[in-house]
Short mmCIF file of C-alpha atoms in Angstrom, two decimals:
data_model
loop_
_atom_site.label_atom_id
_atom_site.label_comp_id
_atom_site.label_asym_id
_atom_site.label_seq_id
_atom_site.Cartn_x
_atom_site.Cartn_y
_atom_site.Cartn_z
CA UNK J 1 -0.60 -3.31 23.39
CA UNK J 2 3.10 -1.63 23.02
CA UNK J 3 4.66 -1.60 25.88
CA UNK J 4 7.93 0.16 26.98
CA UNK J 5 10.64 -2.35 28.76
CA UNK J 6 7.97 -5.52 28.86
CA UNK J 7 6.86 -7.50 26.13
CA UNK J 8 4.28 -6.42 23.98
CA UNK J 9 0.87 -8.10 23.52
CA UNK J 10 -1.90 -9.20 21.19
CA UNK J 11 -5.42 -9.32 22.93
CA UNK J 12 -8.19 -10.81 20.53
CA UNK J 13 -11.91 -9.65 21.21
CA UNK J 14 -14.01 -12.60 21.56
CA UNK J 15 -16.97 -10.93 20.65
CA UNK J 16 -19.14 -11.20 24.22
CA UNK J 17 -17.19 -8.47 25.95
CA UNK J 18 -13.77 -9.96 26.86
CA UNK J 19 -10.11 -10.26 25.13
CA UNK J 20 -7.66 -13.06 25.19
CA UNK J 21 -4.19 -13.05 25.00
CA UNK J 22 -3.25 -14.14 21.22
CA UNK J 23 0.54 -12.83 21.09
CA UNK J 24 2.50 -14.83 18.91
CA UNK J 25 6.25 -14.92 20.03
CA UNK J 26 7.45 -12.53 16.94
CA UNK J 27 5.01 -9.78 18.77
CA UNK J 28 6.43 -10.09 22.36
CA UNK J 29 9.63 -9.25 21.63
CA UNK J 30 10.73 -6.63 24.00
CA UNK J 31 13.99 -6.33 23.47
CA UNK J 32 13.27 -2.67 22.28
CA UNK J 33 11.29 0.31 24.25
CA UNK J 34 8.10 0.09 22.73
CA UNK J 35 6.54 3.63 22.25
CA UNK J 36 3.73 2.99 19.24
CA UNK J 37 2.53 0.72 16.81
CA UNK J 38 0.34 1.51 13.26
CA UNK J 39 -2.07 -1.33 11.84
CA UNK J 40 -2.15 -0.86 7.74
CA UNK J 41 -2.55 -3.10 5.12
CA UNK J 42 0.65 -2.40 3.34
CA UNK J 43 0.19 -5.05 0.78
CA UNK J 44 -2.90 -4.97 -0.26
CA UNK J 45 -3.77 -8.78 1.15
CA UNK J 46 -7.39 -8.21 3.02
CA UNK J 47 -5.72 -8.16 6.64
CA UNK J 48 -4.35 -5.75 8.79
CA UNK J 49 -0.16 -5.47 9.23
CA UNK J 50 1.93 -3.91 12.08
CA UNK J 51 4.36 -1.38 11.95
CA UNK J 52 6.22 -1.39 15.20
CA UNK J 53 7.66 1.77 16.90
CA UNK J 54 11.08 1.12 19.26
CA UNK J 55 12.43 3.92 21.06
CA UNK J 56 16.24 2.19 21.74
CA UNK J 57 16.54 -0.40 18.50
CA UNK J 58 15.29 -0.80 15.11
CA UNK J 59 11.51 -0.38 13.73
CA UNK J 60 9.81 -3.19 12.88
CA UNK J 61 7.40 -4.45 9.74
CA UNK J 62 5.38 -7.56 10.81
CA UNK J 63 3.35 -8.47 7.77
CA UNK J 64 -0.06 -10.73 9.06
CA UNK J 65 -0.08 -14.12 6.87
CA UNK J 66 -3.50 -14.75 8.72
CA UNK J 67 -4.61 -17.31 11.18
CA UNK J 68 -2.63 -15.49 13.61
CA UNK J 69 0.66 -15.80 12.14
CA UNK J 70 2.98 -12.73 11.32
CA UNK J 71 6.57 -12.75 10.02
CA UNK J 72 9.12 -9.96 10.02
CA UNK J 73 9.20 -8.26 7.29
CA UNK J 74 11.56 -5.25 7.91
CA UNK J 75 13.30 -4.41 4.66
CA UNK J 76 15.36 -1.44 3.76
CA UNK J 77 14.85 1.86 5.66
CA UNK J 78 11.92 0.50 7.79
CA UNK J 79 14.24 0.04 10.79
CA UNK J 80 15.48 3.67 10.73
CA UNK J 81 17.04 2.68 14.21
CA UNK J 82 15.75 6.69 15.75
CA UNK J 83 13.69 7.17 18.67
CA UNK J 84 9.75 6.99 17.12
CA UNK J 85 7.27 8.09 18.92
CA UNK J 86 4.42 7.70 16.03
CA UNK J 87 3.52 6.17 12.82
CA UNK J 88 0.26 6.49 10.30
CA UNK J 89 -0.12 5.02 6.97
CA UNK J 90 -1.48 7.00 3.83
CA UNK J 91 -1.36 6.66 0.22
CA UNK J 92 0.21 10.19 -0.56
CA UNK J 93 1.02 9.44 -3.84
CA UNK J 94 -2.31 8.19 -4.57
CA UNK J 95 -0.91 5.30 -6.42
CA UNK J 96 -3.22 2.69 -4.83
CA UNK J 97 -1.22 1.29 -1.91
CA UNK J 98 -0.25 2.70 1.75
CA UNK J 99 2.56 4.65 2.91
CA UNK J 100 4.02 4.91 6.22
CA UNK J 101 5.00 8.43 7.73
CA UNK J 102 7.30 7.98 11.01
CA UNK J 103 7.65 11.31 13.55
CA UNK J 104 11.42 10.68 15.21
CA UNK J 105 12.46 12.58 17.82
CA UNK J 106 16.06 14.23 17.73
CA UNK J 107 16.20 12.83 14.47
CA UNK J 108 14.23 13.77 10.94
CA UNK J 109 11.37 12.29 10.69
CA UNK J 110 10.81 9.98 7.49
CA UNK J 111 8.27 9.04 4.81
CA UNK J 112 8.28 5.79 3.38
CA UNK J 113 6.61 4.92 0.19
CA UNK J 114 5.36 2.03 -0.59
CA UNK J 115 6.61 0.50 -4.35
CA UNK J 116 4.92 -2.67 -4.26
CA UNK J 117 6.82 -6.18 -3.24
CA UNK J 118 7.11 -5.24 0.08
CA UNK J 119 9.57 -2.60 -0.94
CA UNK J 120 9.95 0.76 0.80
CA UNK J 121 12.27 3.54 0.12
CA UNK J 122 12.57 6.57 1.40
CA UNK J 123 10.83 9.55 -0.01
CA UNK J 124 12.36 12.64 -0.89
CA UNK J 125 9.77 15.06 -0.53
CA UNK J 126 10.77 18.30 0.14
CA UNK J 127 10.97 19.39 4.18
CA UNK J 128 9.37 16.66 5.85
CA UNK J 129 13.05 15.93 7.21
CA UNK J 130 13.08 19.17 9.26
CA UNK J 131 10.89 18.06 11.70
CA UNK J 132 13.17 16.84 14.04
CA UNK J 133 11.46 16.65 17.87
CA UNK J 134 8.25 15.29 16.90
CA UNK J 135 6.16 12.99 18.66
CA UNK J 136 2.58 12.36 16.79
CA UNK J 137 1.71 12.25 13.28
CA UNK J 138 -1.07 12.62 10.94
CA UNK J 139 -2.26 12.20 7.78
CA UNK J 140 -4.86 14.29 6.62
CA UNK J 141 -6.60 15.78 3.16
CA UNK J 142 -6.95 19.34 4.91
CA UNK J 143 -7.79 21.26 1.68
CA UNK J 144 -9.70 18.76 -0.16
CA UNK J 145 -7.69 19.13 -3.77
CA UNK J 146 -6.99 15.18 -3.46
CA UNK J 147 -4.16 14.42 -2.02
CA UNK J 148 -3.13 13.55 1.58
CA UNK J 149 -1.29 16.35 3.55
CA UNK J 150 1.05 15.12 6.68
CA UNK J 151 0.97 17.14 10.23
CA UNK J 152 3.76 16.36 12.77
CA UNK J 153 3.35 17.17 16.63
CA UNK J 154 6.29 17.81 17.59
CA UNK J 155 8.12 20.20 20.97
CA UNK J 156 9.66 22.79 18.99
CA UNK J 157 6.95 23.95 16.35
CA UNK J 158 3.92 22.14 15.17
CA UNK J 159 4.28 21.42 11.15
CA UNK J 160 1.81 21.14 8.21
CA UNK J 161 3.11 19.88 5.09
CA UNK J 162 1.43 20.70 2.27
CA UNK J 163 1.08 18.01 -0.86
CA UNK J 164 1.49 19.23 -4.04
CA UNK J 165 1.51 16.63 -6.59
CA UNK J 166 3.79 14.20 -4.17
CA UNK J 167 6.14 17.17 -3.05
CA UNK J 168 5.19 18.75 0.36
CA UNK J 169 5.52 22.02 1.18
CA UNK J 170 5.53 23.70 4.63
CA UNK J 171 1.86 25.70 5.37
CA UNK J 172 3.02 28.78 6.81
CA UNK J 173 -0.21 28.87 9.55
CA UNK J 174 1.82 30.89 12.32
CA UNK J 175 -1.10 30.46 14.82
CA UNK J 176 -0.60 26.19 14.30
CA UNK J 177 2.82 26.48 14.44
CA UNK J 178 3.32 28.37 17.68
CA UNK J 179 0.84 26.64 19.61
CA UNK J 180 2.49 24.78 22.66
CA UNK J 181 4.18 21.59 22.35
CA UNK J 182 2.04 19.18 20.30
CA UNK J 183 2.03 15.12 21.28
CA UNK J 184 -1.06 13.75 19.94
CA UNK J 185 -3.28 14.66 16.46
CA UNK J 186 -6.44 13.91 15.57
CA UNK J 187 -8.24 14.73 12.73
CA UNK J 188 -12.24 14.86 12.27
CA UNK J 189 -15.02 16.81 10.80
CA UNK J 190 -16.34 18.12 14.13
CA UNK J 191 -18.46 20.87 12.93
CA UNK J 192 -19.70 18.53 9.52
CA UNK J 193 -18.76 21.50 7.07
CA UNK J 194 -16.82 18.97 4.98
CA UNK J 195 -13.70 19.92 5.89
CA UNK J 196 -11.26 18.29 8.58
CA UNK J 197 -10.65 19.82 11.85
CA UNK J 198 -7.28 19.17 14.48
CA UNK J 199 -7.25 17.81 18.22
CA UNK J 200 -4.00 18.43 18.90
CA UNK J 201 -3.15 17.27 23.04
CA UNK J 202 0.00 19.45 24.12
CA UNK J 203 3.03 18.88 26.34
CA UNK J 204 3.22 21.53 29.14
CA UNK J 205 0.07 23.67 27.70
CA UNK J 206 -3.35 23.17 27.43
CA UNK J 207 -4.64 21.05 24.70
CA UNK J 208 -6.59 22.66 21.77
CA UNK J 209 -9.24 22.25 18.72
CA UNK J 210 -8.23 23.80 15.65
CA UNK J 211 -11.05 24.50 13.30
CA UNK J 212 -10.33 24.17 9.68
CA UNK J 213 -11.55 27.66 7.77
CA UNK J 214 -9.47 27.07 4.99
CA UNK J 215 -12.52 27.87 2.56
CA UNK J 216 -10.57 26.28 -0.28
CA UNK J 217 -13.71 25.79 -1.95
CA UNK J 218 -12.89 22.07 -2.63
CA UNK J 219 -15.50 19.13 -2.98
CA UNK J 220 -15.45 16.53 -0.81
CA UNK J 221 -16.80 12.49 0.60
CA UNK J 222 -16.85 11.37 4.03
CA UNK J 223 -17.93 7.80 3.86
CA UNK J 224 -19.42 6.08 7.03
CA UNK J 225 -19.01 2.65 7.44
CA UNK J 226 -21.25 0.60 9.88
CA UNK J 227 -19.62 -3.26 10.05
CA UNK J 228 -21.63 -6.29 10.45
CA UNK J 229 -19.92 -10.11 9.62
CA UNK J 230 -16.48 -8.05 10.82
CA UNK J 231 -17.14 -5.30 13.39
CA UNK J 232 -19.39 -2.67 14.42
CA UNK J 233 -16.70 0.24 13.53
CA UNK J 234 -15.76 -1.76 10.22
CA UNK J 235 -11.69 -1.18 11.60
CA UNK J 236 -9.81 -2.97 8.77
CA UNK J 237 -12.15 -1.75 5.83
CA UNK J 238 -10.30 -0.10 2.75
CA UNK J 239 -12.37 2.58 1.01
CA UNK J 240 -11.63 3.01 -2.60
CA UNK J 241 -13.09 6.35 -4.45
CA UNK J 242 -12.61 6.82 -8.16
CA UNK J 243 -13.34 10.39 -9.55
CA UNK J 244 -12.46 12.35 -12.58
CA UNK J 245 -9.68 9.70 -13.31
CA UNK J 246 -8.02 8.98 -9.56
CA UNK J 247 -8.00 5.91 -7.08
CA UNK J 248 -7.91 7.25 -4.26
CA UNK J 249 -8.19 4.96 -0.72
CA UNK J 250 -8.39 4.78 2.81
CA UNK J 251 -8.49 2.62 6.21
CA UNK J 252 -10.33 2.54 8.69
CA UNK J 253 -8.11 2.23 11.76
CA UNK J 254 -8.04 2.01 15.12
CA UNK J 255 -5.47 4.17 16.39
CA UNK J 256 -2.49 6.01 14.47
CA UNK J 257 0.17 8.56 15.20
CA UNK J 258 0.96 9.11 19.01
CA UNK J 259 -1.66 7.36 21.29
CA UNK J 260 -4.08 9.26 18.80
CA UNK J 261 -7.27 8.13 16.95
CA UNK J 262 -8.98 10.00 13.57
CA UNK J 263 -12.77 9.92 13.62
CA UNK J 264 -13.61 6.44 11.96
CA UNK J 265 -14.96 7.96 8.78
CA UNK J 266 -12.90 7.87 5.29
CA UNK J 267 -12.58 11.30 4.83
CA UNK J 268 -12.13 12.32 0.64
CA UNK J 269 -10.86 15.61 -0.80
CA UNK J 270 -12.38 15.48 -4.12
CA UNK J 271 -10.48 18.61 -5.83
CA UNK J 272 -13.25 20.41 -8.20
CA UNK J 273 -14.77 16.94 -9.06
CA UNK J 274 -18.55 17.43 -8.64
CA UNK J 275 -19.62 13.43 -8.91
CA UNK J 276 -17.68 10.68 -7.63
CA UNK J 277 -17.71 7.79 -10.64
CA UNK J 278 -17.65 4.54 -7.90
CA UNK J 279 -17.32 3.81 -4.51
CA UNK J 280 -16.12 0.91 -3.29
CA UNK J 281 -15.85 -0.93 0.32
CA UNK J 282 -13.72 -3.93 0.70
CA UNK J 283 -14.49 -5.37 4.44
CA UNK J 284 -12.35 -7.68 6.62
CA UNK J 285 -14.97 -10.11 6.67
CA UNK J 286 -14.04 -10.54 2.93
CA UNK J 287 -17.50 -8.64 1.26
CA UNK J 288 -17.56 -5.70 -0.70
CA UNK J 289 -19.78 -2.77 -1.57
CA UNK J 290 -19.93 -1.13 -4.49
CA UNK J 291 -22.04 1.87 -5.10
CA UNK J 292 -21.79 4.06 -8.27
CA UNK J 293 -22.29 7.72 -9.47
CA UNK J 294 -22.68 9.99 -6.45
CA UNK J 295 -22.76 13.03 -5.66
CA UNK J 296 -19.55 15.15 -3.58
CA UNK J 297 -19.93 17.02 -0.84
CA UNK J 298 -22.25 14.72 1.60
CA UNK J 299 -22.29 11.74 4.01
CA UNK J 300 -21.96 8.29 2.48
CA UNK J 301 -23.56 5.46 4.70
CA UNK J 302 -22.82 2.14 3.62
CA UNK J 303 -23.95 -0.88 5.63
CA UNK J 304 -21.77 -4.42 5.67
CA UNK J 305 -23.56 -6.70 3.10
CA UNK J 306 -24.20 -9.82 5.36
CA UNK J 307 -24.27 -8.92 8.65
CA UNK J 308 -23.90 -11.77 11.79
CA UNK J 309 -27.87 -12.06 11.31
CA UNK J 310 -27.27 -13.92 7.96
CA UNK J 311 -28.69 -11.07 5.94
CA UNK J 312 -28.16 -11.26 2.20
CA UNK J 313 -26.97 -7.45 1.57
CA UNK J 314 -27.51 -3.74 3.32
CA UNK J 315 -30.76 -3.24 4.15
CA UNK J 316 -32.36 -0.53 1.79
CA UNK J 317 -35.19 2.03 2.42
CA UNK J 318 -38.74 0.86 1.84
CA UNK J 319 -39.74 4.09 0.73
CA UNK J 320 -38.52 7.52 0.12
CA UNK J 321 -38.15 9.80 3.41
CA UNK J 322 -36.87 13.40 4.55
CA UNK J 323 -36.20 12.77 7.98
CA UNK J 324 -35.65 15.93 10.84
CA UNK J 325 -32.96 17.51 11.14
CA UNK J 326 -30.87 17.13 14.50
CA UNK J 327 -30.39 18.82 16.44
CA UNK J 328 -32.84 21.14 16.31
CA UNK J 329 -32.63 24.29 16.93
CA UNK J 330 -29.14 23.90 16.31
CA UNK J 331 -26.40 26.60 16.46
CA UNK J 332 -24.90 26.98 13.85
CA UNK J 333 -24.60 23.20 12.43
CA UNK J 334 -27.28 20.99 11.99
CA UNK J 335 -27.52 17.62 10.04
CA UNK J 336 -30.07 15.85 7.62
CA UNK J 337 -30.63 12.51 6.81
CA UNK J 338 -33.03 11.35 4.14
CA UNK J 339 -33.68 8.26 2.87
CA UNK J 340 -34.15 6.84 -1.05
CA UNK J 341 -35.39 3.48 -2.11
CA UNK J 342 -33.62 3.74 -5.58
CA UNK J 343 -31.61 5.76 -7.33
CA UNK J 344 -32.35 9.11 -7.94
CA UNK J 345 -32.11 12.30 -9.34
CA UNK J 346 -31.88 14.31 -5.89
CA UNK J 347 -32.00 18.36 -5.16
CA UNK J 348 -31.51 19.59 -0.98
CA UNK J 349 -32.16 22.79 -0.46
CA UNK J 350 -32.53 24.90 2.24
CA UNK J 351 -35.54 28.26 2.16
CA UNK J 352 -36.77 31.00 4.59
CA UNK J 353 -40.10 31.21 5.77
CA UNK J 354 -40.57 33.68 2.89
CA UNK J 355 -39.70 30.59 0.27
CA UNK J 356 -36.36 32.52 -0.52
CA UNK J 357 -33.73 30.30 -1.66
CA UNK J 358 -30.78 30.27 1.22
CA UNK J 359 -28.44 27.23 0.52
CA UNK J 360 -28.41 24.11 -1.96
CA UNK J 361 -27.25 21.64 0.12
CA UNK J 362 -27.10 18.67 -2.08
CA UNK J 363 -27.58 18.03 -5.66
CA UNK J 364 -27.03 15.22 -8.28
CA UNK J 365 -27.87 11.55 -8.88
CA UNK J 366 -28.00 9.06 -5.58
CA UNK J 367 -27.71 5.28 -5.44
CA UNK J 368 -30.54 3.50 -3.05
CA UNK J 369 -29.47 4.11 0.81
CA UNK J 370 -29.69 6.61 3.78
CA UNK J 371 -27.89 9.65 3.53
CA UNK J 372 -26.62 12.61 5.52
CA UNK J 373 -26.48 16.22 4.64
CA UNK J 374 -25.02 19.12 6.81
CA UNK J 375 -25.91 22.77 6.84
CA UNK J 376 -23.57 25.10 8.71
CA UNK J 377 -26.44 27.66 9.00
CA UNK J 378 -24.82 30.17 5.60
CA UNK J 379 -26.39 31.33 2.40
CA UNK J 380 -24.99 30.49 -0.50
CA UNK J 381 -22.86 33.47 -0.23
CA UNK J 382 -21.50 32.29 2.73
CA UNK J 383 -23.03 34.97 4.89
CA UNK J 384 -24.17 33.59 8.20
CA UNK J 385 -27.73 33.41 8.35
CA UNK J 386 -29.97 35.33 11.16
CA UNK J 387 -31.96 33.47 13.70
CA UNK J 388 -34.86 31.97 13.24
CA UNK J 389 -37.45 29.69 11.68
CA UNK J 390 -35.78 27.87 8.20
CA UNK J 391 -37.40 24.96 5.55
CA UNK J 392 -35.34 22.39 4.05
CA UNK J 393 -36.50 20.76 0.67
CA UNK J 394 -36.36 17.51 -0.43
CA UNK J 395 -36.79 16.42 -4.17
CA UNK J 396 -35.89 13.42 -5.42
CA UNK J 397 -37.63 12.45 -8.70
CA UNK J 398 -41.60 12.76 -8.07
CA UNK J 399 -41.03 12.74 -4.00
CA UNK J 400 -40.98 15.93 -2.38
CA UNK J 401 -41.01 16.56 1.25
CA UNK J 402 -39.99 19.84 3.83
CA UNK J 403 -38.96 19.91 7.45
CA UNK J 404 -38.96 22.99 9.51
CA UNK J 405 -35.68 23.80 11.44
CA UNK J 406 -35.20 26.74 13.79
CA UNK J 407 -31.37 28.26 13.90
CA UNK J 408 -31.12 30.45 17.42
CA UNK J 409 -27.55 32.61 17.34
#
């Protein structure tokens, strides 16, 4: 808990529905006015590290040595010594470790990369610096080619950066820019088409949902994560996704930016890469997951190995299964989840009542788990479809099932 005058505090869950107070002295120190604070494992150690945001003195880097012991580890241009409102890690160079975007208010904000060593220095990245009165900040992959793209909230003009190859580039989305004074920024797939959406909470206005229609025609992976040995949301879990020759990770945090919080998936922007070669989960509790040729554009559902029951691994399917689809009728999303008991070759598809082909929904090899698949109720030529009663097909190797769905515009 950051707090603005007092000192700050640590509260540990204890697991039955209560916190303690666990602040070492390092953490209390209030001799700044607290505004934010960004968890990240910055060097790659298994546990979580603090990036503290001070509104009268320095920033501060306390890295976690575990057991409940943090040192400072401020070096170089972490302090930055403006008034920041937000933080959020991201690896924007895709280089396998996280760094830390800062949103400074009547001062540029920053963006510090991360060389290894516990070594920062300050990236010069095109205009990042010309957002000046910002308060959140958010790192998002908003047009799936692969690389993270940074938003800043901020009083005079909202700002999307653009990355291209490591160099950012302003988006010129007039409609984003002017809306009213932006504080907080969330991103999430709220309509499941794939691509990431904006909750952006205003100063002086109302606050507003921004759906993402980019239609960059981009593949993408949203991996879900349910924790067992560590926690329920798996918060601390790094997600690692190698395809067509990148590493590309992400954290599962919670809480970023400016009293904001992304939607606890890991959220990938593939680029035109139509299989991802591995997928793997490295959880607090220590395990890992590693799951191997699958196919882009769906929901990933991985399951802690070892959960607090003692389990030995995730549990798998007994059998093959097209569950249905929900919610139905739906307007105009709707999402389905099948199950496979092994790997398999799998084709989702979506007919009319005629047995016309409408949409392929999913297509390529599986690993052994429970999936999710959404439709956003389009043919394949992106034309909305008309109301009314709709199949989708399951086929994976010599299973084959169909579930009825009913879109009503």
């Amino acid at each position: 808990v950051v707090n603005a005058g007092t000192a700050n505090k640590l509260l540990r869950n204890t697991g039955v529905g209560g916190f303690v107070d666990a602040t070492p002295p390092l953490l209390a120190d209030a001799s700044g006015l607290g505004l934010a604070a960004a968890w990240g494992d910055y060097d790659g150690d298994g546990d979580l590290d603090l990036y503290l945001c001070n509104g009268s003195t320095g920033n501060k880097l306390f890295r976690n040595d575990g057991a409940g012991a943090f040192a400072d580890a401020t070096s170089g241009p972490l302090s930055d010594g403006g008034v920041t409102y937000g933080a959020d890690w991201g690896d924007f160079d895709n280089d396998g470790d996280l760094d830390l975007a800062i949103a400074n208010e009547g001062s540029p904000s920053k963006l510090f990369r991360n060389d290894g060593g516990g070594v920062f220095a300050l990236a010069g990245v095109g205009t990042i610096g010309t957002a000046v009165s910002a308060y959140g900040i958010a790192w998002a992959d908003t047009d799936n080619d692969g690389d993270l793209d940074l938003f800043v909230a901020q009083s005079s003009a909202n700002r999307l950066f653009k990355n291209e190859g490591g160099s950012f580039v302003e988006d010129a989305d007039a409609a984003l820019r002017d809306a009213p004074s932006g504080a907080g920024a969330a991103f999430a797939d709220y309509d499941a088409d794939g691509d990431l959406d904006l909750y952006l909470v205003n100063l002086g206005g109302a606050n507003s949902l921004w759906r993402n229609d980019s239609g960059a025609g981009n593949r993408w992976l949203h991996v879900a994560l349910v924790g067992g040995a560590s926690n329920r949301s798996a918060i601390g879990a790094r997600v690692h996704v190698f395809a067509a020759g990148t590493h590309r990770i992400r954290e599962i945090s919670g809480g970023s930016g400016f009293a904001s919080q992304h939607s606890l998936a890991a959220e990938f922007g593939l680029g035109g890469a139509a299989l991802v070669d591995s997928v793997r989960v490295d959880w607090p509790s220590g395990a890992t997951t590693d799951t191997a040729a699958i196919a882009a554009d769906q929901v990933l559902v991985l399951v802690e190995p070892g959960g607090p029951t003692g389990t030995s691994g995730p549990p798998l399917p007994a059998s093959h299964a097209l569950h249905g689809n929900f919610p139905n009728p739906f307007n105009p999303v709707t999402t389905v989840r099948f199950a496979l008991p092994e790997k398999s070759e799998v084709r989702l598809a979506v007919y009319d009542v005629s047995g016309r082909f409408v949409r392929l929904l999913q297509e390529g090899v599986s690993p052994a788990g429970v999936f999710e698949a959404t439709w956003d109720g389009r043919d394949f030529a992106g034309r909305d479809a008309g109301s009314g009663a709709y199949f989708v097909r399951l086929e994976a190797g010599r299973f084959q099932a169909t579930r009825k769905m009913l879109l009503v515009r």
